[in-house]
Tab-separated table of N, CA and C and ligand atoms in Angstrom:
chain	number	residue	atom	x	y	z
A	17	UNK	N	-31.338	-12.016	-8.615
A	17	UNK	CA	-30.531	-11.613	-7.453
A	17	UNK	C	-29.536	-10.518	-7.843
A	18	UNK	N	-29.299	-9.582	-6.922
A	18	UNK	CA	-28.349	-8.498	-7.171
A	18	UNK	C	-26.942	-9.062	-7.402
A	19	UNK	N	-26.270	-8.589	-8.458
A	19	UNK	CA	-24.918	-9.085	-8.722
A	19	UNK	C	-23.952	-7.927	-8.930
A	20	UNK	N	-22.847	-7.980	-8.220
A	20	UNK	CA	-21.815	-6.949	-8.384
A	20	UNK	C	-21.222	-7.005	-9.785
A	21	UNK	N	-21.150	-8.226	-10.351
A	21	UNK	CA	-20.523	-8.408	-11.663
A	21	UNK	C	-21.274	-7.675	-12.749
A	22	UNK	N	-22.622	-7.688	-12.649
A	22	UNK	CA	-23.414	-7.127	-13.732
A	22	UNK	C	-23.148	-5.631	-13.917
A	23	UNK	N	-22.788	-4.918	-12.839
A	23	UNK	CA	-22.531	-3.480	-12.960
A	23	UNK	C	-21.134	-3.167	-13.467
A	24	UNK	N	-20.282	-4.164	-13.585
A	24	UNK	CA	-18.922	-3.923	-14.073
A	24	UNK	C	-18.000	-3.357	-13.011
A	25	UNK	N	-18.518	-3.194	-11.793
A	25	UNK	CA	-17.697	-2.607	-10.725
A	25	UNK	C	-16.419	-3.418	-10.484
A	26	UNK	N	-16.551	-4.731	-10.486
A	26	UNK	CA	-15.399	-5.582	-10.178
A	26	UNK	C	-14.313	-5.501	-11.239
A	27	UNK	N	-14.699	-5.006	-12.422
A	27	UNK	CA	-13.700	-4.916	-13.498
A	27	UNK	C	-12.950	-3.582	-13.471
A	28	UNK	N	-13.384	-2.670	-12.615
A	28	UNK	CA	-12.649	-1.392	-12.507
A	28	UNK	C	-11.247	-1.666	-11.978
A	29	UNK	N	-10.288	-0.835	-12.373
A	29	UNK	CA	-8.930	-1.001	-11.856
A	29	UNK	C	-8.770	-0.221	-10.559
A	30	UNK	N	-7.965	-0.793	-9.671
A	30	UNK	CA	-7.669	-0.150	-8.394
A	30	UNK	C	-7.289	1.313	-8.599
A	31	UNK	N	-6.484	1.567	-9.624
A	31	UNK	CA	-5.967	2.935	-9.817
A	31	UNK	C	-7.071	3.943	-10.103
A	32	UNK	N	-8.244	3.454	-10.548
A	32	UNK	CA	-9.327	4.379	-10.868
A	32	UNK	C	-9.986	4.956	-9.613
A	33	UNK	N	-9.853	4.271	-8.480
A	33	UNK	CA	-10.500	4.755	-7.245
A	33	UNK	C	-9.491	5.130	-6.159
A	34	UNK	N	-8.258	5.202	-6.579
A	34	UNK	CA	-7.156	5.393	-5.629
A	34	UNK	C	-7.114	6.803	-5.011
A	35	UNK	N	-6.766	6.889	-3.719
A	35	UNK	CA	-6.331	8.184	-3.155
A	35	UNK	C	-4.817	8.186	-3.359
A	36	UNK	N	-4.285	9.088	-4.203
A	36	UNK	CA	-2.861	9.017	-4.547
A	36	UNK	C	-1.945	9.311	-3.365
A	37	UNK	N	-0.749	8.726	-3.431
A	37	UNK	CA	0.186	8.780	-2.300
A	37	UNK	C	0.413	10.199	-1.764
A	38	UNK	N	0.451	11.194	-2.671
A	38	UNK	CA	0.744	12.544	-2.176
A	38	UNK	C	-0.381	13.104	-1.306
A	39	UNK	N	-1.562	12.456	-1.329
A	39	UNK	CA	-2.656	12.924	-0.467
A	39	UNK	C	-2.878	12.008	0.742
A	40	UNK	N	-1.964	11.040	0.909
A	40	UNK	CA	-2.133	10.092	2.023
A	40	UNK	C	-1.195	10.467	3.175
A	41	UNK	N	-1.782	10.643	4.359
A	41	UNK	CA	-0.962	10.902	5.555
A	41	UNK	C	-0.155	9.643	5.838
A	42	UNK	N	1.146	9.794	6.103
A	42	UNK	CA	1.978	8.613	6.352
A	42	UNK	C	3.135	8.989	7.276
A	43	UNK	N	3.854	7.978	7.759
A	43	UNK	CA	5.083	8.230	8.518
A	43	UNK	C	6.203	7.408	7.898
A	44	UNK	N	7.427	7.727	8.312
A	44	UNK	CA	8.591	6.982	7.827
A	44	UNK	C	9.081	6.049	8.939
A	45	UNK	N	9.750	4.964	8.526
A	45	UNK	CA	10.197	3.965	9.504
A	45	UNK	C	10.959	4.523	10.689
A	46	UNK	N	11.842	5.487	10.427
A	46	UNK	CA	12.705	5.987	11.495
A	46	UNK	C	12.013	6.955	12.447
A	47	UNK	N	10.778	7.319	12.151
A	47	UNK	CA	10.085	8.285	13.011
A	47	UNK	C	9.793	7.694	14.398
A	48	UNK	N	9.716	8.577	15.381
A	48	UNK	CA	9.383	8.120	16.736
A	48	UNK	C	7.873	7.871	16.837
A	49	UNK	N	7.501	7.115	17.867
A	49	UNK	CA	6.066	6.894	18.098
A	49	UNK	C	5.365	8.215	18.422
A	50	UNK	N	6.096	9.125	19.033
A	50	UNK	CA	5.510	10.431	19.351
A	50	UNK	C	5.104	11.143	18.057
A	51	UNK	N	6.010	11.115	17.071
A	51	UNK	CA	5.697	11.761	15.795
A	51	UNK	C	4.495	11.075	15.135
A	52	UNK	N	4.501	9.728	15.153
A	52	UNK	CA	3.402	8.983	14.525
A	52	UNK	C	2.063	9.325	15.194
A	53	UNK	N	2.091	9.429	16.526
A	53	UNK	CA	0.847	9.748	17.244
A	53	UNK	C	0.349	11.148	16.885
A	54	UNK	N	1.296	12.056	16.696
A	54	UNK	CA	0.929	13.419	16.279
A	54	UNK	C	0.258	13.401	14.907
A	55	UNK	N	0.862	12.663	13.961
A	55	UNK	CA	0.300	12.619	12.599
A	55	UNK	C	-1.083	11.965	12.622
A	56	UNK	N	-1.187	10.865	13.390
A	56	UNK	CA	-2.478	10.172	13.473
A	56	UNK	C	-3.546	11.080	14.081
A	57	UNK	N	-3.183	11.761	15.150
A	57	UNK	CA	-4.167	12.595	15.849
A	57	UNK	C	-4.567	13.795	14.998
A	58	UNK	N	-3.559	14.435	14.382
A	58	UNK	CA	-3.859	15.611	13.545
A	58	UNK	C	-4.687	15.234	12.327
A	59	UNK	N	-4.395	14.064	11.732
A	59	UNK	CA	-5.112	13.675	10.507
A	59	UNK	C	-6.506	13.137	10.832
A	60	UNK	N	-6.677	12.654	12.063
A	60	UNK	CA	-7.979	12.100	12.437
A	60	UNK	C	-8.152	10.649	12.008
A	61	UNK	N	-7.101	10.015	11.459
A	61	UNK	CA	-7.185	8.613	11.057
A	61	UNK	C	-6.637	7.724	12.172
A	62	UNK	N	-7.132	6.488	12.227
A	62	UNK	CA	-6.617	5.597	13.283
A	62	UNK	C	-5.454	4.747	12.803
A	63	UNK	N	-5.276	4.633	11.487
A	63	UNK	CA	-4.151	3.853	10.958
A	63	UNK	C	-3.640	4.508	9.682
A	64	UNK	N	-2.325	4.541	9.540
A	64	UNK	CA	-1.726	5.139	8.332
A	64	UNK	C	-0.510	4.307	7.890
A	65	UNK	N	-0.123	4.421	6.622
A	65	UNK	CA	1.006	3.638	6.114
A	65	UNK	C	2.355	4.102	6.661
A	66	UNK	N	3.271	3.127	6.730
A	66	UNK	CA	4.668	3.401	7.081
A	66	UNK	C	5.503	3.157	5.820
A	67	UNK	N	6.298	4.149	5.443
A	67	UNK	CA	7.093	4.053	4.216
A	67	UNK	C	8.578	4.159	4.540
A	68	UNK	N	9.407	3.631	3.627
A	68	UNK	CA	10.845	3.860	3.787
A	68	UNK	C	11.211	5.144	3.037
A	69	UNK	N	12.462	5.592	3.127
A	69	UNK	CA	12.803	6.879	2.499
A	69	UNK	C	12.615	6.881	0.976
A	70	UNK	N	12.538	5.676	0.376
A	70	UNK	CA	12.324	5.597	-1.075
A	70	UNK	C	10.859	5.434	-1.452
A	71	UNK	N	9.984	5.611	-0.454
A	71	UNK	CA	8.545	5.509	-0.687
A	71	UNK	C	8.080	4.074	-0.920
A	72	UNK	N	8.837	3.105	-0.361
A	72	UNK	CA	8.357	1.722	-0.427
A	72	UNK	C	7.529	1.443	0.818
A	73	UNK	N	6.471	0.670	0.618
A	73	UNK	CA	5.532	0.384	1.691
A	73	UNK	C	6.074	-0.693	2.629
A	74	UNK	N	6.122	-0.386	3.939
A	74	UNK	CA	6.659	-1.351	4.899
A	74	UNK	C	5.615	-1.899	5.861
A	75	UNK	N	4.593	-1.126	6.153
A	75	UNK	CA	3.591	-1.605	7.106
A	75	UNK	C	2.591	-0.521	7.433
A	76	UNK	N	1.883	-0.744	8.543
A	76	UNK	CA	0.891	0.238	9.014
A	76	UNK	C	1.141	0.528	10.480
A	77	UNK	N	0.878	1.763	10.865
A	77	UNK	CA	0.946	2.105	12.290
A	77	UNK	C	-0.420	2.673	12.686
A	78	UNK	N	-0.856	2.323	13.889
A	78	UNK	CA	-2.179	2.781	14.320
A	78	UNK	C	-2.124	3.263	15.771
A	79	UNK	N	-3.131	4.022	16.144
A	79	UNK	CA	-3.198	4.499	17.529
A	79	UNK	C	-3.283	3.331	18.522
A	80	UNK	N	-4.112	2.309	18.272
A	80	UNK	CA	-4.131	1.186	19.227
A	80	UNK	C	-2.771	0.491	19.360
A	81	UNK	N	-2.038	0.326	18.248
A	81	UNK	CA	-0.711	-0.316	18.338
A	81	UNK	C	0.214	0.529	19.214
A	82	UNK	N	0.183	1.847	19.004
A	82	UNK	CA	1.070	2.730	19.781
A	82	UNK	C	0.703	2.673	21.265
A	83	UNK	N	-0.590	2.771	21.552
A	83	UNK	CA	-1.005	2.774	22.954
A	83	UNK	C	-0.634	1.449	23.625
A	84	UNK	N	-0.814	0.362	22.899
A	84	UNK	CA	-0.480	-0.946	23.453
A	84	UNK	C	1.012	-1.055	23.762
A	85	UNK	N	1.828	-0.427	22.911
A	85	UNK	CA	3.280	-0.565	23.081
A	85	UNK	C	3.829	0.288	24.234
A	86	UNK	N	3.020	1.196	24.756
A	86	UNK	CA	3.516	2.006	25.881
A	86	UNK	C	2.769	1.696	27.196
A	87	UNK	N	1.980	0.639	27.141
A	87	UNK	CA	1.262	0.234	28.357
A	87	UNK	C	2.192	-0.521	29.293
A	88	UNK	N	2.444	0.036	30.472
A	88	UNK	CA	3.221	-0.689	31.474
A	88	UNK	C	2.268	-1.500	32.335
A	89	UNK	N	2.824	-2.110	33.389
A	89	UNK	CA	1.963	-2.928	34.248
A	89	UNK	C	1.024	-2.052	35.068
A	90	UNK	N	1.572	-0.912	35.550
A	90	UNK	CA	0.742	-0.072	36.414
A	90	UNK	C	0.456	1.309	35.855
A	91	UNK	N	1.137	1.665	34.772
A	91	UNK	CA	0.930	3.005	34.228
A	91	UNK	C	1.228	3.031	32.738
A	92	UNK	N	0.774	4.087	32.106
A	92	UNK	CA	1.119	4.276	30.698
A	92	UNK	C	2.485	4.976	30.660
A	93	UNK	N	3.442	4.348	29.985
A	93	UNK	CA	4.820	4.860	30.005
A	93	UNK	C	5.039	5.851	28.858
A	94	UNK	N	4.527	7.059	29.054
A	94	UNK	CA	4.538	8.069	27.986
A	94	UNK	C	5.949	8.394	27.490
A	95	UNK	N	6.930	8.237	28.364
A	95	UNK	CA	8.306	8.541	27.958
A	95	UNK	C	8.783	7.641	26.802
A	96	UNK	N	8.140	6.467	26.652
A	96	UNK	CA	8.522	5.557	25.563
A	96	UNK	C	8.163	6.119	24.189
A	97	UNK	N	7.222	7.055	24.186
A	97	UNK	CA	6.787	7.614	22.899
A	97	UNK	C	7.952	8.223	22.123
A	98	UNK	N	8.852	8.900	22.840
A	98	UNK	CA	9.986	9.493	22.100
A	98	UNK	C	11.153	8.527	21.936
A	99	UNK	N	11.164	7.465	22.750
A	99	UNK	CA	12.285	6.508	22.655
A	99	UNK	C	12.067	5.465	21.558
A	100	UNK	N	10.839	4.995	21.402
A	100	UNK	CA	10.592	3.904	20.447
A	100	UNK	C	10.360	4.430	19.038
A	101	UNK	N	10.771	3.614	18.066
A	101	UNK	CA	10.596	3.971	16.650
A	101	UNK	C	9.417	3.189	16.059
A	102	UNK	N	8.861	3.786	15.033
A	102	UNK	CA	7.721	3.182	14.349
A	102	UNK	C	8.017	1.745	13.912
A	103	UNK	N	9.245	1.525	13.413
A	103	UNK	CA	9.579	0.189	12.877
A	103	UNK	C	9.549	-0.916	13.940
A	104	UNK	N	9.669	-0.525	15.222
A	104	UNK	CA	9.674	-1.538	16.282
A	104	UNK	C	8.283	-2.114	16.547
A	105	UNK	N	7.267	-1.373	16.212
A	105	UNK	CA	5.921	-1.816	16.601
A	105	UNK	C	4.924	-1.909	15.437
A	106	UNK	N	5.303	-1.424	14.253
A	106	UNK	CA	4.334	-1.375	13.146
A	106	UNK	C	3.840	-2.771	12.767
A	107	UNK	N	2.670	-2.800	12.163
A	107	UNK	CA	2.111	-4.064	11.682
A	107	UNK	C	2.590	-4.296	10.248
A	108	UNK	N	3.324	-5.389	10.062
A	108	UNK	CA	3.853	-5.650	8.712
A	108	UNK	C	2.995	-6.664	7.939
A	109	UNK	N	2.049	-7.256	8.664
A	109	UNK	CA	1.171	-8.246	8.009
A	109	UNK	C	-0.042	-7.528	7.453
A	110	UNK	N	0.156	-6.840	6.352
A	110	UNK	CA	-0.965	-6.057	5.828
A	110	UNK	C	-1.305	-6.497	4.408
A	111	UNK	N	-2.586	-6.423	4.062
A	111	UNK	CA	-2.934	-6.768	2.694
A	111	UNK	C	-2.458	-5.668	1.737
A	112	UNK	N	-1.895	-6.079	0.617
A	112	UNK	CA	-1.409	-5.114	-0.379
A	112	UNK	C	-2.037	-5.481	-1.703
A	113	UNK	N	-2.405	-4.479	-2.457
A	113	UNK	CA	-2.896	-4.772	-3.802
A	113	UNK	C	-2.082	-3.986	-4.819
A	114	UNK	N	-2.041	-4.540	-6.012
A	114	UNK	CA	-1.278	-3.904	-7.077
A	114	UNK	C	-2.112	-2.810	-7.736
A	115	UNK	N	-1.431	-1.776	-8.177
A	115	UNK	CA	-2.093	-0.680	-8.884
A	115	UNK	C	-2.803	-1.181	-10.139
A	116	UNK	N	-2.321	-2.295	-10.681
A	116	UNK	CA	-2.902	-2.831	-11.915
A	116	UNK	C	-3.943	-3.916	-11.673
A	117	UNK	N	-4.267	-4.181	-10.391
A	117	UNK	CA	-5.268	-5.226	-10.153
A	117	UNK	C	-6.668	-4.620	-10.245
A	118	UNK	N	-7.637	-5.497	-10.399
A	118	UNK	CA	-9.023	-5.021	-10.470
A	118	UNK	C	-9.647	-5.065	-9.072
A	119	UNK	N	-10.826	-4.479	-8.955
A	119	UNK	CA	-11.507	-4.477	-7.654
A	119	UNK	C	-11.888	-5.883	-7.210
A	120	UNK	N	-11.970	-6.792	-8.176
A	120	UNK	CA	-12.308	-8.181	-7.834
A	120	UNK	C	-11.340	-8.719	-6.778
A	121	UNK	N	-10.049	-8.398	-6.931
A	121	UNK	CA	-9.050	-8.845	-5.954
A	121	UNK	C	-9.207	-8.058	-4.656
A	122	UNK	N	-9.390	-6.759	-4.797
A	122	UNK	CA	-9.371	-5.883	-3.626
A	122	UNK	C	-10.570	-6.091	-2.699
A	123	UNK	N	-11.696	-6.394	-3.303
A	123	UNK	CA	-12.937	-6.330	-2.537
A	123	UNK	C	-12.988	-7.369	-1.400
A	124	UNK	N	-12.356	-8.513	-1.599
A	124	UNK	CA	-12.394	-9.514	-0.527
A	124	UNK	C	-11.597	-9.034	0.688
A	125	UNK	N	-10.507	-8.301	0.445
A	125	UNK	CA	-9.740	-7.742	1.572
A	125	UNK	C	-10.520	-6.632	2.277
A	126	UNK	N	-11.313	-5.881	1.497
A	126	UNK	CA	-12.016	-4.733	2.081
A	126	UNK	C	-13.125	-5.144	3.053
A	127	UNK	N	-13.482	-6.425	3.025
A	127	UNK	CA	-14.460	-6.906	4.007
A	127	UNK	C	-13.883	-6.702	5.413
A	128	UNK	N	-12.598	-6.997	5.568
A	128	UNK	CA	-11.971	-6.942	6.895
A	128	UNK	C	-11.152	-5.689	7.168
A	129	UNK	N	-10.889	-4.901	6.113
A	129	UNK	CA	-10.026	-3.730	6.292
A	129	UNK	C	-10.705	-2.485	5.710
A	130	UNK	N	-10.692	-1.371	6.464
A	130	UNK	CA	-11.339	-0.160	5.934
A	130	UNK	C	-10.599	0.455	4.745
A	131	UNK	N	-9.308	0.127	4.605
A	131	UNK	CA	-8.580	0.594	3.419
A	131	UNK	C	-7.444	-0.372	3.100
A	132	UNK	N	-6.984	-0.339	1.853
A	132	UNK	CA	-5.880	-1.193	1.420
A	132	UNK	C	-4.767	-0.324	0.869
A	133	UNK	N	-3.531	-0.750	1.108
A	133	UNK	CA	-2.398	-0.037	0.515
A	133	UNK	C	-2.167	-0.575	-0.893
A	134	UNK	N	-1.897	0.350	-1.796
A	134	UNK	CA	-1.711	-0.006	-3.200
A	134	UNK	C	-0.261	0.296	-3.578
A	135	UNK	N	0.365	-0.679	-4.250
A	135	UNK	CA	1.769	-0.475	-4.627
A	135	UNK	C	1.986	-0.867	-6.084
A	136	UNK	N	3.126	-0.449	-6.620
A	136	UNK	CA	3.443	-0.863	-7.984
A	136	UNK	C	4.194	-2.191	-7.927
A	137	UNK	N	4.629	-2.686	-9.085
A	137	UNK	CA	5.219	-4.034	-9.090
A	137	UNK	C	6.586	-4.081	-8.419
A	138	UNK	N	7.133	-2.916	-8.031
A	138	UNK	CA	8.412	-2.931	-7.313
A	138	UNK	C	8.254	-2.595	-5.833
A	139	UNK	N	7.011	-2.547	-5.394
A	139	UNK	CA	6.757	-2.301	-3.974
A	139	UNK	C	6.731	-0.819	-3.598
A	140	UNK	N	6.714	0.060	-4.608
A	140	UNK	CA	6.610	1.496	-4.300
A	140	UNK	C	5.152	1.850	-4.027
A	141	UNK	N	4.987	2.639	-2.980
A	141	UNK	CA	3.647	3.006	-2.528
A	141	UNK	C	2.971	3.945	-3.527
A	142	UNK	N	1.759	3.580	-3.951
A	142	UNK	CA	1.026	4.401	-4.932
A	142	UNK	C	-0.136	5.143	-4.299
A	143	UNK	N	-0.644	4.620	-3.172
A	143	UNK	CA	-1.776	5.277	-2.528
A	143	UNK	C	-2.621	4.259	-1.780
A	144	UNK	N	-3.851	4.653	-1.464
A	144	UNK	CA	-4.736	3.704	-0.763
A	144	UNK	C	-6.082	3.607	-1.482
A	145	UNK	N	-6.689	2.458	-1.291
A	145	UNK	CA	-8.050	2.236	-1.788
A	145	UNK	C	-8.926	2.050	-0.555
A	146	UNK	N	-9.904	2.925	-0.385
A	146	UNK	CA	-10.745	2.816	0.815
A	146	UNK	C	-12.050	2.085	0.503
A	147	UNK	N	-12.574	1.456	1.545
A	147	UNK	CA	-13.882	0.788	1.426
A	147	UNK	C	-14.928	1.840	1.024
A	148	UNK	N	-14.757	3.038	1.569
A	148	UNK	CA	-15.698	4.126	1.293
A	148	UNK	C	-15.762	4.450	-0.196
A	149	UNK	N	-14.567	4.541	-0.844
A	149	UNK	CA	-14.514	4.871	-2.271
A	149	UNK	C	-15.233	3.796	-3.095
A	150	UNK	N	-15.077	2.536	-2.685
A	150	UNK	CA	-15.725	1.439	-3.426
A	150	UNK	C	-17.244	1.501	-3.234
A	151	UNK	N	-17.673	1.791	-2.009
A	151	UNK	CA	-19.124	1.860	-1.756
A	151	UNK	C	-19.760	3.037	-2.488
A	152	UNK	N	-19.034	4.156	-2.568
A	152	UNK	CA	-19.559	5.314	-3.311
A	152	UNK	C	-19.731	4.938	-4.785
A	153	UNK	N	-18.739	4.238	-5.332
A	153	UNK	CA	-18.794	3.808	-6.731
A	153	UNK	C	-19.953	2.837	-6.945
A	154	UNK	N	-20.141	1.959	-5.985
A	154	UNK	CA	-21.234	0.979	-6.070
A	154	UNK	C	-22.585	1.699	-6.097
A	155	UNK	N	-22.692	2.716	-5.249
A	155	UNK	CA	-23.942	3.477	-5.190
A	155	UNK	C	-24.199	4.173	-6.524
A	156	UNK	N	-23.116	4.761	-7.106
A	156	UNK	CA	-23.244	5.446	-8.421
A	156	UNK	C	-23.710	4.473	-9.484
A	157	UNK	N	-23.119	3.260	-9.456
A	157	UNK	CA	-23.454	2.243	-10.454
A	157	UNK	C	-24.900	1.780	-10.372
A	158	UNK	N	-25.506	1.983	-9.199
A	158	UNK	CA	-26.868	1.466	-9.023
A	158	UNK	C	-27.939	2.525	-9.201
A	159	UNK	N	-27.535	3.737	-9.602
A	159	UNK	CA	-28.531	4.797	-9.778
A	159	UNK	C	-29.132	4.743	-11.162
B	230	AMP	P1	-12.540	6.623	5.079
B	230	AMP	O1	-12.932	5.708	3.993
B	230	AMP	O2	-12.314	8.008	4.608
B	230	AMP	O3	-13.413	6.492	6.281
B	230	AMP	O4	-11.077	6.114	5.540
B	230	AMP	C1	-10.906	4.829	6.084
B	230	AMP	C2	-9.496	4.741	6.620
B	230	AMP	O5	-8.581	4.890	5.535
B	230	AMP	C3	-9.113	5.860	7.594
B	230	AMP	O6	-9.447	5.552	8.923
B	230	AMP	C4	-7.615	5.910	7.449
B	230	AMP	O7	-7.002	4.882	8.209
B	230	AMP	C5	-7.437	5.620	5.966
B	230	AMP	N1	-7.375	6.860	5.194
B	230	AMP	C6	-8.348	7.418	4.433
B	230	AMP	N2	-7.912	8.548	3.816
B	230	AMP	C7	-6.621	8.706	4.204
B	230	AMP	C8	-5.593	9.673	3.936
B	230	AMP	N3	-5.815	10.725	3.118
B	230	AMP	N4	-4.380	9.517	4.511
B	230	AMP	C9	-4.142	8.447	5.329
B	230	AMP	N5	-5.054	7.501	5.624
B	230	AMP	C10	-6.282	7.629	5.082
């Protein structure tokens, strides 16, 4: 039977497949939903990390969360986009993995999430690990 263990993929470190923080589109807690929607739309991603001014990871913001937060009973309340802040609506229940962990830990989260936020032992954001990067590595290992 095919085994992920035999290829050594699970023993790779998260940091080896990481998209580093400086290449990750993100917003800051104090930003408005309007700004977040602009970054999301321009980047083409549906969810991006929310960081504090010290680059600590606080949560994720996504287009569906933003749209849901401006839905009124009879209309979409677009004016709320500039009034509300990212911190009021962001998702804080997100899986986080350590830069020093192996893919063995990460891979179970990647079943349900297209990417994981990676942080150091003090909670500073290091980058993201995408399901895509892991699948590309898996494909390489099987050639
Ligand atoms: P991908 O594996 O490229 O399809 O990316 C999966 C998800 O990871 C995207 O929908 C984004 O939410 C996130 N993502 C990937 N690359 C970046 C990036 N450079 N900046 C921010 N988010 C990203």
